[in-house]
CSV table of C-alpha atoms in Angstrom, one decimal:
chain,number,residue,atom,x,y,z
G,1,UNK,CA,-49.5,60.5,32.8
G,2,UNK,CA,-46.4,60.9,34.4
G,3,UNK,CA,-46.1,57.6,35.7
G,4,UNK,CA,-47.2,56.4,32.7
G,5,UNK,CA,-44.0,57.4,30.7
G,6,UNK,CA,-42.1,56.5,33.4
G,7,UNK,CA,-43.1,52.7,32.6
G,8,UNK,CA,-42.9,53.2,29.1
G,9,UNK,CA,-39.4,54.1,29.4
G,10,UNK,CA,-38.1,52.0,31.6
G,11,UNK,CA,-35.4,49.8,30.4
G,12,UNK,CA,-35.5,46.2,31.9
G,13,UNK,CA,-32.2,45.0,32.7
G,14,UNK,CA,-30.9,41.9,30.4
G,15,UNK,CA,-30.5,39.4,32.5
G,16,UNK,CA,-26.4,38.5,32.6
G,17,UNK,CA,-25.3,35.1,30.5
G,18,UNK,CA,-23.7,32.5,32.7
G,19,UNK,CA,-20.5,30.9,30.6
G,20,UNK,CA,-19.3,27.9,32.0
G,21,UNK,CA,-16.2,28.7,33.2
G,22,UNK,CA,-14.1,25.3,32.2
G,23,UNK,CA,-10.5,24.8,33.0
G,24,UNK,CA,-8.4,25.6,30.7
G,25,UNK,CA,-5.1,24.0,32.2
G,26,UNK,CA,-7.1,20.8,32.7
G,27,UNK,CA,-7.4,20.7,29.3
G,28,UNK,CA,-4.0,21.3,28.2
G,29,UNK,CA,-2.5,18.9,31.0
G,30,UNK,CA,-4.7,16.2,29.8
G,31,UNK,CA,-3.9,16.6,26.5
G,32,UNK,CA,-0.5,16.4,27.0
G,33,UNK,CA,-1.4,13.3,29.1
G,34,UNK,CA,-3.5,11.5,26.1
G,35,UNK,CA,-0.1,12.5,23.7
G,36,UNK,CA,2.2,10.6,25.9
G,37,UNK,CA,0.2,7.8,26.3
G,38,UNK,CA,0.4,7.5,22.7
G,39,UNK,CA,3.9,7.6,21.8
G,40,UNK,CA,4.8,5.5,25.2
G,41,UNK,CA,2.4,3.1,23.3
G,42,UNK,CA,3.9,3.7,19.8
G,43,UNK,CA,7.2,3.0,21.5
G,44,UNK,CA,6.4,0.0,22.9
G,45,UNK,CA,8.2,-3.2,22.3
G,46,UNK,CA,5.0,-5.1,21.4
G,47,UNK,CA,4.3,-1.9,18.8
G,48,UNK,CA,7.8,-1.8,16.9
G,49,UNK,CA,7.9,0.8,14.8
G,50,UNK,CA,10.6,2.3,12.2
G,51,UNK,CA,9.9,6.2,11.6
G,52,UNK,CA,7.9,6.9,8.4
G,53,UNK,CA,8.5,3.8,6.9
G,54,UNK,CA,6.3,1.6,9.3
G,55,UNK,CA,3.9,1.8,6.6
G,56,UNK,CA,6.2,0.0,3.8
G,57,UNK,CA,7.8,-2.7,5.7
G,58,UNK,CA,6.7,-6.4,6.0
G,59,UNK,CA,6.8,-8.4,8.7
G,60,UNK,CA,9.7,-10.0,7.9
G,61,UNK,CA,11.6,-6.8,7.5
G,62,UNK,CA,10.0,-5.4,10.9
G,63,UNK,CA,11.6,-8.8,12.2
G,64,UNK,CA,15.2,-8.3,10.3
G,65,UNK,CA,15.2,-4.6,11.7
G,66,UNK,CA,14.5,-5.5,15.3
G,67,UNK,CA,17.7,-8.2,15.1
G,68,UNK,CA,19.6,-4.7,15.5
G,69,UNK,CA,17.6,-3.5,18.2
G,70,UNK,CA,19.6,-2.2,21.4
G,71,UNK,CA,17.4,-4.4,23.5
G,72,UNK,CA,19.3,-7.7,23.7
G,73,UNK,CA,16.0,-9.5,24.7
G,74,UNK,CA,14.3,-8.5,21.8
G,75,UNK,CA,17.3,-9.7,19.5
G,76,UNK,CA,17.1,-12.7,21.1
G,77,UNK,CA,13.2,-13.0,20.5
G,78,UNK,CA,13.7,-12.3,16.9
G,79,UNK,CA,16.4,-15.1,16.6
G,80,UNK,CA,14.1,-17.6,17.9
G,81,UNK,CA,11.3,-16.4,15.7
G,82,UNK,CA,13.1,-16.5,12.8
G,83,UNK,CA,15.0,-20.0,13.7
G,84,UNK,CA,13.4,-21.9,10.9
G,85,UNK,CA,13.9,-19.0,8.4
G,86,UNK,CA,16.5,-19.6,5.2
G,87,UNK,CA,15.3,-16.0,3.6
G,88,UNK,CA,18.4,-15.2,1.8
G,89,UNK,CA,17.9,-11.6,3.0
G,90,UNK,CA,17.9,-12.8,6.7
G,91,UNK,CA,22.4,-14.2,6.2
G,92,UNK,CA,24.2,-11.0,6.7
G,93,UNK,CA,22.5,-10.4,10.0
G,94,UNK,CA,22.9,-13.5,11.5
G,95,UNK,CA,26.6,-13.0,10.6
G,96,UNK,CA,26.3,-9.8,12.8
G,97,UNK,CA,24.8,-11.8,15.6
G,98,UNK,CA,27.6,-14.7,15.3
G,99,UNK,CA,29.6,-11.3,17.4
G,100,UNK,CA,26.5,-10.2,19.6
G,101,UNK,CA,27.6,-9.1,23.2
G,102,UNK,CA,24.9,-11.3,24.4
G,103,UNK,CA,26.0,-15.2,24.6
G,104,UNK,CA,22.8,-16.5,23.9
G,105,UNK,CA,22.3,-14.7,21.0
G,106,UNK,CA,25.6,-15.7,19.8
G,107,UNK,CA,24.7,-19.0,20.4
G,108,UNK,CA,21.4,-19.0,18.4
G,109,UNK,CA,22.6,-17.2,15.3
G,110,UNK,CA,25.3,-19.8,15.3
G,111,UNK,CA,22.9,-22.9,15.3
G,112,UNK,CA,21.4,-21.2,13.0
G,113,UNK,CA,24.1,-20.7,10.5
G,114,UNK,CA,25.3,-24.6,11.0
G,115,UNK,CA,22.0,-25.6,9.9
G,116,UNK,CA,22.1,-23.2,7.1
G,117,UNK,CA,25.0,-25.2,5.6
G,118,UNK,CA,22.3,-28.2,4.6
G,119,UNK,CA,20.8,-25.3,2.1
G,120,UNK,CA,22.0,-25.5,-1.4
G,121,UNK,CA,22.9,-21.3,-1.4
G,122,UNK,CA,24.5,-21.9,1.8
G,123,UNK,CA,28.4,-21.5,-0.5
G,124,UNK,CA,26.9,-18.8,-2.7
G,125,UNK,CA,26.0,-16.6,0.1
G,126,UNK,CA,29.4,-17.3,1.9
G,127,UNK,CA,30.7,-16.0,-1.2
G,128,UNK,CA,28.0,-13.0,-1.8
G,129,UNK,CA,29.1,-11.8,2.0
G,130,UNK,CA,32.4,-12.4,2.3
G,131,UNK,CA,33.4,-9.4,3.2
G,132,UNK,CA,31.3,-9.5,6.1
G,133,UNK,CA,32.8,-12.8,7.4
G,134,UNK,CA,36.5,-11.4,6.9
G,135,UNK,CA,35.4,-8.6,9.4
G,136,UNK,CA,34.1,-11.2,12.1
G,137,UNK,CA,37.9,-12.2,12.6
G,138,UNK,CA,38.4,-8.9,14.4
G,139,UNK,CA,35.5,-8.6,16.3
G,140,UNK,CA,35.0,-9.9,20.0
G,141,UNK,CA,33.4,-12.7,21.0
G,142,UNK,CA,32.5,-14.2,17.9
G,143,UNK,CA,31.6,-17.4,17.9
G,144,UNK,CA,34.4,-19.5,16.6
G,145,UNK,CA,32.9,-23.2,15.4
G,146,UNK,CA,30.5,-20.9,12.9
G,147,UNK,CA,33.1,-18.8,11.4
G,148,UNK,CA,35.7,-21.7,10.6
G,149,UNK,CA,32.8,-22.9,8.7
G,150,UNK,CA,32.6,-20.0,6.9
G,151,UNK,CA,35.8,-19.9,6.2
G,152,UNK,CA,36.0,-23.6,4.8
G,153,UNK,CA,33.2,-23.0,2.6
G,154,UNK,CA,34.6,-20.1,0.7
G,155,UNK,CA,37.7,-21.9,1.1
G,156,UNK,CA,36.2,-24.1,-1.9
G,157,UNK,CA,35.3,-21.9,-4.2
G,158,UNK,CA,38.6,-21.5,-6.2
G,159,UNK,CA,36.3,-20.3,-9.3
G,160,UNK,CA,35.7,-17.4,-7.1
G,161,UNK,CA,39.1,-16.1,-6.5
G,162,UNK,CA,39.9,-15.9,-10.2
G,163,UNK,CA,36.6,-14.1,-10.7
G,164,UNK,CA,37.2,-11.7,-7.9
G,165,UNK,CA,41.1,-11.0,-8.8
G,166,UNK,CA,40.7,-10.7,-12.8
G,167,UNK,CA,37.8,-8.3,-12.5
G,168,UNK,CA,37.5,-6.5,-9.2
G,169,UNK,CA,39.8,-3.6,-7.8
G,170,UNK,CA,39.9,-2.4,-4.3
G,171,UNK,CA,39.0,-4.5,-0.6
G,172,UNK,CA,37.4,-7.8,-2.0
G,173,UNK,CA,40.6,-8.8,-3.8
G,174,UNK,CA,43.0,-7.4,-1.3
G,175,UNK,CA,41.3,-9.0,1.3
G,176,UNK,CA,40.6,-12.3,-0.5
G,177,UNK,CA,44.4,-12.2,-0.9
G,178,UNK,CA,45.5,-11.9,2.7
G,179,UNK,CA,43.0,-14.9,3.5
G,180,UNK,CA,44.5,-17.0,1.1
G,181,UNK,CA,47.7,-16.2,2.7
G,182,UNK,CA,46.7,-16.6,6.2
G,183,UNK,CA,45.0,-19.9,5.1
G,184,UNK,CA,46.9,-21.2,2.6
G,185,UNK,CA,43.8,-22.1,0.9
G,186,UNK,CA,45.8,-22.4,-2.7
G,187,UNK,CA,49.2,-23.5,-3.8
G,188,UNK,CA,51.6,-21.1,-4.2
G,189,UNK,CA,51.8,-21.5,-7.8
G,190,UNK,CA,48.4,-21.1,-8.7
G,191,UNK,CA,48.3,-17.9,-6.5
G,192,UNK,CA,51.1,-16.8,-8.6
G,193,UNK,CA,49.2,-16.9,-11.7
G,194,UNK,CA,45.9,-15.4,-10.0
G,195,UNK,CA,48.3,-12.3,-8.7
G,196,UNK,CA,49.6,-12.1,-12.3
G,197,UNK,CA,46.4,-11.4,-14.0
G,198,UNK,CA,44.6,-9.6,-11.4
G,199,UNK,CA,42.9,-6.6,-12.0
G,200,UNK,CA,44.4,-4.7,-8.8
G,201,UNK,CA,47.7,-3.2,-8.8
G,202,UNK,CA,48.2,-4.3,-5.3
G,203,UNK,CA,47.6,-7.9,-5.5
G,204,UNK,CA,49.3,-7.6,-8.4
G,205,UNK,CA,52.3,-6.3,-6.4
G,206,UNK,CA,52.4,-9.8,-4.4
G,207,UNK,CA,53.6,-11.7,-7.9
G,208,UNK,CA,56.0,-8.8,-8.7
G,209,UNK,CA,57.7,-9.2,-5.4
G,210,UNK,CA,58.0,-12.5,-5.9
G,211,UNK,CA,59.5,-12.5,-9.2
G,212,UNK,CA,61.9,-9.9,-8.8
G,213,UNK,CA,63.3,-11.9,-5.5
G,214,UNK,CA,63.3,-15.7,-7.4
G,215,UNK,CA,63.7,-14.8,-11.1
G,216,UNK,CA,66.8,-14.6,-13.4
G,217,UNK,CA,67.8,-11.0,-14.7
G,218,UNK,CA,66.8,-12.8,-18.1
G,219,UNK,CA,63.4,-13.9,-16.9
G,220,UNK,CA,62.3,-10.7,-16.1
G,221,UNK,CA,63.4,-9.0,-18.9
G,222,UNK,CA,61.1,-11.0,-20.5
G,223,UNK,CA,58.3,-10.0,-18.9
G,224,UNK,CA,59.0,-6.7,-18.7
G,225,UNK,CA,59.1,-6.8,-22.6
G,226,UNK,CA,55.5,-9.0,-22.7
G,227,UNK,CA,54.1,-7.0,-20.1
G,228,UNK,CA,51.5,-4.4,-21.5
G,229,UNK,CA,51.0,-2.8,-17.5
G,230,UNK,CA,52.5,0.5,-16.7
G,231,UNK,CA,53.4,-0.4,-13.1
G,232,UNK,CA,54.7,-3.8,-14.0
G,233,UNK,CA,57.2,-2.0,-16.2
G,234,UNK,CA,58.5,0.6,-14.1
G,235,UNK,CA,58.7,-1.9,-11.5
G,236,UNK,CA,60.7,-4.4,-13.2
G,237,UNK,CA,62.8,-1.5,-15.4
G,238,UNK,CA,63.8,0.1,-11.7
G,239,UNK,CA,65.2,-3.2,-10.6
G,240,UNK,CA,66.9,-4.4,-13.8
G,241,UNK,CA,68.4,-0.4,-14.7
């Protein structure tokens, strides 16, 4: 009897669950591998990317974005891809690369910029970004066949100057002047009148200069009576009182 309850009571032992013990740090390192790997791959020059707006660029834009890439080898790549390109929105960056501190890619984006000049737009985008050519005459190494032809083209657009000086303040028309200075790209006489009616007190400052030194005390006290602009009339009342 006794041994009876003795069975009934027993309590078998459960036997113990195995867990696979798995590695932890194995994990972690090789996830941290498998991140790498993608953003070495992301970063790659064959994978360009720009940030979060990959998604909402063209290839052409990819293309205009990597002609400002550090890499000199893949500027140059993009020059020759985009050799027989005349996208309007492709100009102002081969402007940039006429001052690249890499020869050959000055070289290309001056070819290119000679053959642009068979293009119809070629003299309105010489106009559009002329601010952008003025800055090349300060920069090293730029390539000097390219800009003179810049320069001639705007050179020719005299409708352009009196645009730019009867309704624009600020850089354009101050820098538009001291080219036409430096260049002589209009008689003096004419530039007189353009100064005369420009919208910028500055440039406007040129024609009062040279007035006050060439004209009669008559002469201008007849223009300061015509004149309707506050700093032409203190100007010339200082001088004449």
């Amino acid at each position: 009897m006794l041994k009876f309850l003795k069975n009934l009571l027993q309590i078998n032992k459960a036997d113990p669950i195995v867990i696979p013990q798995t590695s932890v740090k194995n994990d972690a390192k090789s996830e941290i591998k498998h991140e790498l790997e993608e953003e070495m791959s992301e970063n790659h020059e064959d994978n360009y990317l720009y940030g979060f707006a990959q998604n909402k660029l063209s290839d052409f834009e990819i293309k205009l974005y990597k002609l400002r890439s550090y890499d000199g080898f893949t500027r140059q790549r993009m020059l020759e891809h985009l050799k027989h390109c005349f996208d309007a929105e492709l100009f102002p960056h081969l402007l940039e690369r006429l001052s690249d501190y890499v020869e050959i890619n000055r070289q290309l984006a001056a070819q290119h910029v000679l053959k642009w000049r068979e293009h119809a737009e070629f003299s309105q985008l010489c106009i559009h970004h002329f601010l952008l050519i003025a800055t090349l005459q300060n920069r090293d190494r730029t390539e000097p066949e390219a800009f003179k032809l810049l320069l001639s083209e705007v050179s020719k657009q005299t409708h352009f100057f009196s645009e730019i000086f009867s309704k624009q303040q600020g850089v354009l028309p101050r820098t538009l002047l001291k080219f036409i200075l430096q260049y002589q790209w209009v008689d003096k006489e004419k530039l007189f009148e353009l100064c005369r009616l420009a919208k910028d007190q500055q440039v406007r400052k040129y024609w009062l200069d040279e007035i006050i030194q060439n004209q009669t005390e008559a002469e201008l006290l007849q223009e300061l009576k015509q004149s309707k602009l506050k700093d032409v009339q203190y100007q010339l009342f200082d001088h004449l009182y």
